[in-house]
Amino acid sequence: MSGDSCQLPLHRLCLQTQAITTGSQAIRPYHEASQMACPKSKTCSYRAALGLGNKYVRLNVGGTLFYTTLQVLTRQDSMLKAMFSGKKEVFIDREGWILIDRCGKHFASILTYLREEAVTLPPGRQGVLELLAEAKHYLIQGLVELCQGGLQDQKEQSLCVIPVITSAKEEVRLIQACTKPVVKLLYNRSNNKYSYTSNSDDNLLKNIELFDKLSLSYNGRVLFIKDVIGDEICCWSFYGQGRKLAEVCCTSIVYATEKKQTKVEFPEARIYEETLNALLYETLPVPDDTLLEATRRRHAHSHAHCGSHSEEEEGPAHSGVDLRERVRRSHVKRYSTYDDRPLGH
């Protein structure tokens, strides 16, 4: 049992009053109390009824029982201070419980605020609104302001914030300053000097929709940024620990009836794969060379079967560059003329 509070059924509370210690925790009422007749009560001044020397107060707030001190109830200017300083009449039943005709759901928070001048707001907007209504009823101005501030914070707080970069310098600053992996989508449809293929607009929209879905799924773990002023039409970039890890370009130039056209692809599986690979850099230390080499071989194998090709910077065997310095660049493989295409295509 806590030294500050005690919870007892109502039928035991009447028999064991001596065992109750001081506190302000709610004492849950006996379940059959709702079926009993309402106790007889009288109206009088609290101090006149119980005397100035009584330090402890028993409260029945809407059927929920609380046991607290007179000092807590009169600490701040409020309706409760007026009630328990003799300025307002109170209802007292024949067992000595002070009756308050309000819902007791948030009264424990009321007592906590009176005692400490601070309280943790209930989760959810509805709970804060309920506590605000009680604070207004009891005229506790500080708690009213706390609830109103919490509601304002909930209104302004966004679940997912995606910055749109305005310059190359800003992009570098964001990526270098971020300790989380970064995924950037560059899309700029107006960059094209050729006409688009029939499915390109649809695929461009699919890339944007996937970006939005990923930003919601990995919000808090990955920083997602948009670039609408770059030179590419649709290109994904992946960063970890401040450096570029991979790039997936979704556009290519194709010939259709002797005329060049721009084609936008939607390599969904590859985008998911690179996003998950970027999560390897979520915490320090960064992945070791063995893991990076395994992912590199997996990429090379998958691209050989999916019709795309990957360009990777030289590894340590050729130029002494550490595996962590490589950047995977993936482009969808396309044939630029009819003569380049194999038979049957």
Coordinates of C-alpha atoms in Angstrom, one line a residue:
M1 CA 0.0 0.0 0.0
S2 CA 1.3 3.4 -0.9
G3 CA 1.9 5.9 1.9
D4 CA 0.0 8.5 -0.1
S5 CA -3.2 6.7 -1.0
C6 CA -5.5 3.7 -0.4
Q7 CA -8.2 2.2 -2.5
L8 CA -11.0 0.4 -0.7
P9 CA -14.6 -0.7 -1.5
L10 CA -17.2 1.5 0.1
H11 CA -18.5 -1.2 2.4
R12 CA -15.0 -1.8 3.8
L13 CA -14.2 1.9 3.9
C14 CA -16.9 2.5 6.5
L15 CA -15.5 -0.3 8.7
Q16 CA -11.8 0.5 8.2
T17 CA -11.6 4.2 8.3
Q18 CA -8.7 4.1 10.7
A19 CA -6.6 2.1 8.2
I20 CA -6.8 4.8 5.5
T21 CA -3.6 6.9 5.1
T22 CA -3.5 10.3 3.6
G23 CA -3.4 10.9 -0.2
S24 CA -5.5 12.2 -3.1
Q25 CA -5.9 9.0 -5.2
A26 CA -9.4 8.1 -6.2
I27 CA -11.0 5.3 -4.0
R28 CA -13.2 3.4 -6.4
P29 CA -16.8 3.0 -5.1
Y30 CA -18.4 -0.3 -4.3
H31 CA -20.2 -1.7 -7.4
E32 CA -23.6 -2.0 -5.6
A33 CA -23.5 1.7 -4.6
S34 CA -25.4 2.6 -7.7
Q35 CA -28.3 0.3 -6.7
M36 CA -28.5 1.8 -3.2
A37 CA -30.7 4.7 -2.2
C38 CA -28.9 8.1 -2.2
P39 CA -27.6 8.9 1.3
K40 CA -29.2 11.7 3.2
S41 CA -27.2 14.9 3.0
K42 CA -27.2 18.3 4.5
T43 CA -26.0 21.7 3.3
C44 CA -23.7 23.7 5.5
S45 CA -20.3 25.4 5.6
Y46 CA -17.5 22.9 5.5
R47 CA -15.6 24.6 8.4
A48 CA -18.8 24.9 10.4
A49 CA -19.5 21.2 10.0
L50 CA -16.1 19.6 10.5
G51 CA -14.2 22.3 12.4
L52 CA -11.1 24.3 11.5
G53 CA -8.7 21.6 12.8
N54 CA -9.7 18.8 10.4
K55 CA -6.9 18.4 7.9
Y56 CA -8.3 15.6 5.8
V57 CA -11.2 15.6 3.4
R58 CA -13.3 12.8 2.0
L59 CA -14.8 13.6 -1.4
N60 CA -17.5 11.8 -3.4
V61 CA -17.2 13.2 -6.9
G62 CA -20.0 11.8 -9.1
G63 CA -19.8 8.4 -7.3
T64 CA -15.9 8.2 -7.3
L65 CA -14.4 8.6 -3.9
F66 CA -11.3 10.6 -3.1
Y67 CA -9.3 11.2 0.1
T68 CA -7.1 14.3 0.1
T69 CA -6.0 17.1 2.4
L70 CA -7.5 20.5 3.1
Q71 CA -4.1 22.0 2.3
V72 CA -4.3 20.7 -1.3
L73 CA -7.8 21.9 -1.9
T74 CA -7.1 25.4 -0.7
R75 CA -3.6 25.8 -2.2
Q76 CA -4.7 27.7 -5.3
D77 CA -7.5 30.2 -6.0
S78 CA -10.4 28.1 -7.3
M79 CA -13.9 27.0 -6.6
L80 CA -12.6 24.3 -4.4
K81 CA -10.7 26.8 -2.2
A82 CA -14.0 28.7 -1.8
M83 CA -15.8 25.5 -0.9
F84 CA -13.3 24.4 1.7
S85 CA -12.5 27.8 3.2
G86 CA -16.1 28.4 4.3
K87 CA -17.0 30.8 1.5
K88 CA -19.4 28.4 -0.2
E89 CA -21.8 25.8 1.1
V90 CA -21.1 22.2 0.6
F91 CA -23.2 19.0 0.7
I92 CA -22.2 16.4 3.3
D93 CA -23.8 13.0 3.6
R94 CA -24.4 11.3 6.9
E95 CA -21.2 9.4 6.6
G96 CA -19.2 12.6 6.3
W97 CA -18.4 12.5 2.5
I98 CA -18.4 15.8 0.7
L99 CA -20.7 15.5 -2.3
I100 CA -19.6 17.1 -5.6
D101 CA -22.0 16.7 -8.5
R102 CA -19.4 16.4 -11.3
C103 CA -17.9 13.5 -13.2
G104 CA -14.9 12.0 -11.3
K105 CA -13.1 10.8 -14.4
H106 CA -10.5 13.6 -14.3
F107 CA -10.7 14.7 -10.7
A108 CA -7.4 12.9 -9.9
S109 CA -5.7 15.2 -12.5
I110 CA -7.4 18.2 -10.8
L111 CA -5.9 17.2 -7.4
T112 CA -2.5 16.6 -9.0
Y113 CA -2.5 20.0 -10.5
L114 CA -3.5 21.7 -7.3
R115 CA -0.8 19.9 -5.4
E116 CA 2.1 20.2 -7.9
E117 CA 1.0 23.0 -10.3
A118 CA 1.7 20.5 -13.2
V119 CA 0.0 17.5 -14.6
T120 CA 0.4 15.1 -17.5
L121 CA -2.4 15.8 -20.0
P122 CA -4.6 12.8 -21.0
P123 CA -3.7 11.2 -24.3
G124 CA -5.9 12.2 -27.2
R125 CA -7.7 15.4 -28.0
Q126 CA -11.0 14.3 -26.5
G127 CA -9.4 13.6 -23.1
V128 CA -7.8 17.1 -23.0
L129 CA -11.1 18.7 -23.9
E130 CA -12.8 16.8 -21.0
L131 CA -10.1 17.9 -18.6
L132 CA -10.4 21.5 -19.9
A133 CA -14.2 21.5 -19.1
E134 CA -13.5 20.4 -15.6
A135 CA -10.8 23.0 -15.1
K136 CA -13.2 25.7 -16.2
H137 CA -15.9 24.4 -13.9
Y138 CA -13.5 24.5 -10.9
L139 CA -12.1 27.9 -12.0
I140 CA -8.5 26.7 -12.1
Q141 CA -7.0 29.2 -14.5
G142 CA -3.5 27.6 -14.7
L143 CA -4.9 24.2 -15.7
V144 CA -7.2 25.9 -18.2
E145 CA -4.2 27.5 -19.9
L146 CA -2.2 24.2 -19.8
C147 CA -5.1 22.4 -21.5
Q148 CA -5.5 25.1 -24.1
G149 CA -1.8 25.0 -24.9
G150 CA -1.9 21.2 -25.2
L151 CA -4.7 21.5 -27.7
Q152 CA -2.9 24.1 -29.7
D153 CA 0.2 21.9 -29.8
Q154 CA -1.8 18.9 -31.0
K155 CA -3.4 21.0 -33.7
E156 CA 0.0 22.4 -35.0
Q157 CA 2.0 19.1 -34.6
S158 CA 2.3 17.3 -38.0
L159 CA 2.8 13.6 -38.1
C160 CA 5.1 13.8 -41.1
V161 CA 7.0 16.8 -42.4
I162 CA 8.7 16.6 -45.8
P163 CA 10.9 19.5 -46.7
V164 CA 11.0 20.7 -50.3
I165 CA 14.5 22.0 -51.1
T166 CA 15.0 25.3 -52.7
S167 CA 18.7 25.2 -53.6
A168 CA 21.6 22.9 -53.9
K169 CA 23.2 24.5 -50.8
E170 CA 20.1 23.8 -48.8
E171 CA 20.1 20.2 -49.9
V172 CA 23.7 19.7 -48.9
R173 CA 23.0 21.3 -45.5
L174 CA 20.0 19.1 -44.8
I175 CA 21.8 15.9 -45.7
Q176 CA 25.0 16.7 -43.8
A177 CA 23.1 17.9 -40.7
C178 CA 20.8 14.8 -40.6
T179 CA 21.8 11.8 -38.5
K180 CA 19.1 9.7 -40.0
P181 CA 19.2 8.1 -43.5
V182 CA 17.9 10.3 -46.2
V183 CA 15.7 9.5 -49.2
K184 CA 15.3 12.2 -51.9
L185 CA 12.9 12.1 -54.8
L186 CA 13.7 14.5 -57.6
Y187 CA 10.9 15.0 -60.1
N188 CA 10.5 17.7 -62.7
R189 CA 8.2 16.9 -65.6
S190 CA 9.0 20.1 -67.4
N191 CA 12.6 19.1 -68.0
N192 CA 11.7 16.9 -70.9
K193 CA 12.5 18.1 -74.5
Y194 CA 10.8 15.1 -76.1
S195 CA 7.3 13.9 -75.8
Y196 CA 6.5 11.3 -73.2
T197 CA 5.4 7.7 -73.9
S198 CA 1.8 6.7 -73.1
N199 CA 2.5 5.3 -69.6
S200 CA 5.1 7.9 -68.5
D201 CA 2.7 10.2 -66.7
D202 CA 1.1 7.3 -64.9
N203 CA 4.5 6.0 -63.8
L204 CA 5.6 9.4 -62.6
L205 CA 2.5 9.6 -60.4
K206 CA 3.2 6.1 -59.1
N207 CA 6.7 7.2 -58.1
I208 CA 5.3 10.2 -56.2
E209 CA 2.7 8.1 -54.5
L210 CA 5.3 5.6 -53.4
F211 CA 7.4 8.4 -51.9
D212 CA 4.4 9.6 -49.9
K213 CA 3.7 6.0 -48.6
L214 CA 7.3 5.4 -47.7
S215 CA 7.5 8.8 -45.8
L216 CA 4.5 7.7 -43.7
S217 CA 5.8 4.2 -43.1
Y218 CA 9.3 5.3 -42.0
N219 CA 8.5 8.6 -40.5
G220 CA 10.9 9.3 -37.6
R221 CA 13.5 6.9 -38.9
V222 CA 14.3 8.4 -42.3
L223 CA 14.3 12.0 -43.6
F224 CA 12.4 12.2 -46.8
I225 CA 13.0 15.3 -49.0
K226 CA 11.6 16.5 -52.3
D227 CA 13.4 18.2 -55.1
V228 CA 11.4 19.9 -57.8
I229 CA 14.1 22.1 -59.3
G230 CA 16.7 19.5 -60.3
D231 CA 17.8 18.5 -63.8
E232 CA 16.3 15.0 -63.8
I233 CA 12.7 14.1 -64.6
C234 CA 12.4 11.4 -62.0
C235 CA 15.3 10.2 -59.9
W236 CA 15.6 8.7 -56.4
S237 CA 18.7 9.2 -54.2
F238 CA 19.6 7.4 -51.0
Y239 CA 22.0 8.7 -48.3
G240 CA 23.4 7.4 -45.1
Q241 CA 25.7 9.1 -42.5
G242 CA 25.9 12.1 -44.8
R243 CA 27.0 10.5 -48.1
K244 CA 25.2 9.2 -51.1
L245 CA 24.6 5.4 -51.1
A246 CA 22.6 4.8 -54.2
E247 CA 20.7 6.4 -57.0
V248 CA 17.8 5.0 -59.1
C249 CA 17.0 6.9 -62.3
C250 CA 13.6 6.2 -63.6
T251 CA 13.8 7.8 -67.1
S252 CA 15.3 6.8 -70.4
I253 CA 15.2 7.9 -74.0
V254 CA 13.5 5.5 -76.5
Y255 CA 12.7 5.5 -80.2
A256 CA 9.1 5.0 -81.3
T257 CA 8.4 5.1 -85.0
E258 CA 11.8 6.9 -85.7
K259 CA 11.0 9.5 -83.1
K260 CA 12.7 10.0 -79.7
Q261 CA 10.5 9.9 -76.6
T262 CA 11.1 10.0 -72.9
K263 CA 10.0 7.0 -70.9
V264 CA 9.4 7.1 -67.1
E265 CA 9.7 3.8 -65.3
F266 CA 8.4 2.7 -61.9
P267 CA 11.0 0.3 -60.4
E268 CA 9.0 -0.2 -57.2
A269 CA 10.9 -3.3 -55.9
R270 CA 14.3 -1.6 -56.4
I271 CA 13.1 1.6 -54.6
Y272 CA 11.9 -0.5 -51.7
E273 CA 15.2 -2.4 -51.6
E274 CA 17.4 0.7 -51.6
T275 CA 15.2 2.3 -48.8
L276 CA 15.8 -0.8 -46.7
N277 CA 19.5 -0.7 -47.4
A278 CA 19.6 2.9 -46.3
L279 CA 18.2 1.8 -43.0
L280 CA 21.5 -0.1 -42.4
Y281 CA 23.0 3.4 -41.7
E282 CA 20.3 4.3 -39.2
T283 CA 22.7 3.8 -36.3
L284 CA 26.4 3.8 -35.7
P285 CA 28.6 1.9 -36.4
V286 CA 27.9 1.8 -40.1
P287 CA 27.6 -1.7 -41.8
D288 CA 30.9 -3.5 -42.2
D289 CA 32.4 -4.4 -45.6
T290 CA 31.1 -8.0 -45.5
L291 CA 27.5 -6.9 -45.3
L292 CA 28.0 -4.2 -48.0
E293 CA 29.7 -6.7 -50.3
A294 CA 26.7 -9.1 -49.8
T295 CA 24.2 -6.4 -50.8
R296 CA 26.3 -5.4 -53.8
R297 CA 26.4 -9.0 -55.1
R298 CA 22.6 -9.3 -54.5
H299 CA 22.0 -6.2 -56.6
A300 CA 24.2 -7.4 -59.4
H301 CA 22.3 -10.7 -59.5
S302 CA 18.8 -9.1 -59.4
H303 CA 19.6 -6.6 -62.1
A304 CA 20.7 -9.4 -64.4
H305 CA 17.2 -10.9 -64.2
C306 CA 15.1 -7.7 -64.3
G307 CA 16.3 -6.1 -67.4
S308 CA 18.1 -3.2 -65.7
H309 CA 21.7 -2.4 -65.3
S310 CA 23.7 -1.0 -62.4
E311 CA 26.8 1.2 -62.6
E312 CA 29.0 1.1 -59.5
E313 CA 32.2 3.0 -58.8
E314 CA 35.4 1.0 -58.7
G315 CA 35.9 -1.1 -55.6
P316 CA 39.1 -1.6 -53.6
A317 CA 40.5 -4.2 -55.9
H318 CA 40.9 -1.6 -58.6
S319 CA 41.3 1.8 -57.0
G320 CA 41.7 1.3 -53.3
V321 CA 38.3 2.9 -52.6
D322 CA 36.5 1.5 -49.5
L323 CA 33.2 -0.2 -50.1
R324 CA 31.5 2.5 -48.0
E325 CA 32.5 5.0 -50.7
R326 CA 30.7 3.3 -53.5
V327 CA 27.5 4.7 -55.0
R328 CA 25.1 2.3 -56.7
R329 CA 23.5 3.9 -59.8
S330 CA 20.7 2.0 -61.4
H331 CA 19.1 2.8 -64.7
V332 CA 16.5 0.9 -66.6
K333 CA 18.1 -0.7 -69.6
R334 CA 16.6 0.4 -72.9
Y335 CA 17.6 0.0 -76.6
S336 CA 17.9 3.4 -78.3
T337 CA 17.3 2.2 -81.9
Y338 CA 15.5 -0.6 -83.7
D339 CA 18.8 -2.1 -84.8
D340 CA 20.1 -2.4 -81.2
R341 CA 17.2 -4.6 -80.1
P342 CA 17.4 -8.4 -80.2
L343 CA 15.2 -10.4 -82.5
G344 CA 11.7 -11.0 -81.1
H345 CA 11.6 -7.5 -79.4

